[in-house]
Each structure stands twice: as C-alpha cells, then as structure tokens.
Amino acid sequence: MRFIAKVFDFGDVIGHFNWRRACFSWHSWHNTCMRNPKANTSAEPGHKAQISEREIRDALLMLLSESSNDGVRIQEELRLERGSARIDVAVIGSSLVGYEIKSDADTFARFANQIHAYNRIFDEIHLVCGERHLEAAKATIPSWWGIFVARRADDGDVVISLVRAANPNSRQDSFSLASMLWRDEALAMIDTATANVPKKASSHMLWEHIASTFSLEAIRSTVSHTLLRRPLTPF
C-alpha cells in the first residue's frame, strides 16, 4: 500500500515536526493528508468504506518517517511494563512519544488500562482514531493527549488531520520507565553510579533501586538512549 503525503497550509503559520523534542508541534489551520491511490473503493455508491487499522497505521508511519532524522527511531508495537501493554507506534529520540491507533472497527474495551500504562511511560501521547470514535476519544482520554482523526475523502484517499495538539505528560512513573530496561541494561545504569547492588539481584529489584536512586529525568534519558541502541526485533 503506497501513500503520498501532501501538506496544505491555510495561513501564514505552518506545522512542523520538532525532533529535538521528538513530537509533533502544530499550528492552527494545518492539515496533513495521506493519499492512498489504492484505497478501499468497494463501498456502495454514496457510502465510504470503513478505514482499517492497517490503513491508518500505514498513513501514520509515512507521516512520521518523512519527518524523521538519523537520531530518531520509529518502532511499532513497543512493549511496556514487562509486556503487560503495548503501544502501536512509538517515536524514540531525546523523548518518548506514543501513538495509539483506534480504527472505526475497534472498540474502547480495555482502553482505560492502556491509558494508565501509556501515562506512566511517555513524554507525549497521541490517539489516532477513526471519525466514529472522535467524540468518545475526547471524553475518554486525558485532556493533555493529542488527537488525530483519520477520514476517507470522497476520492477514497485516507486523510489524517490534527484535532488537538498534545501537551507534556506530568504523570510519568520512575519505576515503569525503569522497567523498560533489560536486566543487563539496568545493571549498566547502576554501575555508572558505582552502587552496591547484589550481583544476583532480580530485574524487579534493579528497577526499584533505579527508581529510588535516580531522578526521573536521568531515568528517562537513559531509557531513551538505551532503546535507540537496542537491536530492533520483529513484533
């Protein structure tokens, strides 16, 4: 599936991708359209076909990859909190930015638990949803989450546009962030502080030690840099 990205500016100000913070920074009257020449056109005349999760994901990945640089990684299905949750797409740079996708065919079942997990990890979080879920999304997710909506244009193209910009997350949790580290990575972080930790300490003990010893900023920085160096694995 091939998407062609087009950006339309409706004023003197434009949106841009701020990779120093590894998140979208948008200004008013700016839409980003992902055009898919092979979009689903099987719907009856006068009715638009539902947009699938795969179409939204492909459009989002195109949007993110076209704005990426060598210091940023875009990773799908990033595991969080010992695998108890996953986020659809994560942008890993100097910050951690998450994108969760909800197509029109999806439900919000179990979404509340996901929201709390994402809040404990990411610097900024965005929901990318189908138009059917837009009002429910506004009522469900925290006010500081960003929202993008995916719509199907009359010509069948998939259009992703900004509804609400994200604000920085003030609810990150030191232990949850530390749990993103594998055991050897956690030991490496502790070794830099020459801490006296038992060699056979469990991963849980190491994460607790990191959470109680290091600042949130230090943990966040270490996790970001560690994830950037870690080999990509299939999801």
CSV table of C-alpha atoms in Angstrom, one decimal, residues 73 75 77-83 92 175-191 201-208 210 219 222-234:
chain,number,residue,atom,x,y,z
A,73,ARG,CA,13.7,5.5,15.8
A,75,GLN,CA,9.1,1.4,16.4
A,77,GLU,CA,4.3,-2.5,18.9
A,78,LEU,CA,6.7,-1.3,21.6
A,79,ARG,CA,6.2,-3.5,24.8
A,80,LEU,CA,5.6,-1.6,28.0
A,81,GLU,CA,5.7,-2.6,31.7
A,82,ARG,CA,7.1,-6.1,31.4
A,83,GLY,CA,4.9,-6.8,28.4
A,92,ILE,CA,12.1,7.2,20.3
A,175,PHE,CA,9.6,2.5,38.2
A,176,SER,CA,7.6,2.0,35.0
A,177,LEU,CA,10.2,3.8,33.0
A,178,ALA,CA,13.0,1.8,34.7
A,179,SER,CA,11.1,-1.4,33.8
A,180,MET,CA,11.7,-0.6,30.1
A,181,LEU,CA,15.4,-1.7,30.7
A,182,TRP,CA,16.5,-5.3,30.3
A,183,ARG,CA,18.4,-6.6,33.3
A,184,ASP,CA,21.9,-6.0,31.8
A,185,GLU,CA,20.8,-2.5,30.8
A,186,ALA,CA,19.6,-1.8,34.3
A,187,LEU,CA,22.9,-3.1,35.8
A,188,ALA,CA,24.8,-0.9,33.4
A,189,MET,CA,22.9,2.2,34.6
A,190,ILE,CA,23.5,1.3,38.2
A,191,ASP,CA,27.2,0.6,37.6
A,201,ALA,CA,19.5,-9.1,42.2
A,202,SER,CA,16.3,-9.7,40.2
A,203,SER,CA,15.3,-7.3,37.5
A,204,HIS,CA,12.5,-6.1,39.7
A,205,MET,CA,15.0,-5.2,42.5
A,206,LEU,CA,17.2,-3.4,40.0
A,207,TRP,CA,14.2,-1.4,38.7
A,208,GLU,CA,13.2,-0.5,42.3
A,210,ILE,CA,16.9,2.8,39.9
A,219,ILE,CA,15.9,7.5,34.1
A,222,THR,CA,18.8,6.5,29.9
A,223,VAL,CA,15.8,4.7,28.7
A,224,SER,CA,15.6,6.8,25.5
A,225,HIS,CA,19.2,6.3,24.7
A,226,THR,CA,19.1,2.6,25.5
A,227,LEU,CA,16.1,2.0,23.3
A,228,LEU,CA,17.8,3.8,20.4
A,229,ARG,CA,20.8,1.5,20.7
A,230,ARG,CA,18.8,-1.7,21.2
A,231,PRO,CA,18.5,-4.0,18.1
A,232,LEU,CA,15.1,-3.9,16.5
A,233,THR,CA,13.1,-7.2,17.0
A,234,PRO,CA,10.0,-8.3,15.0
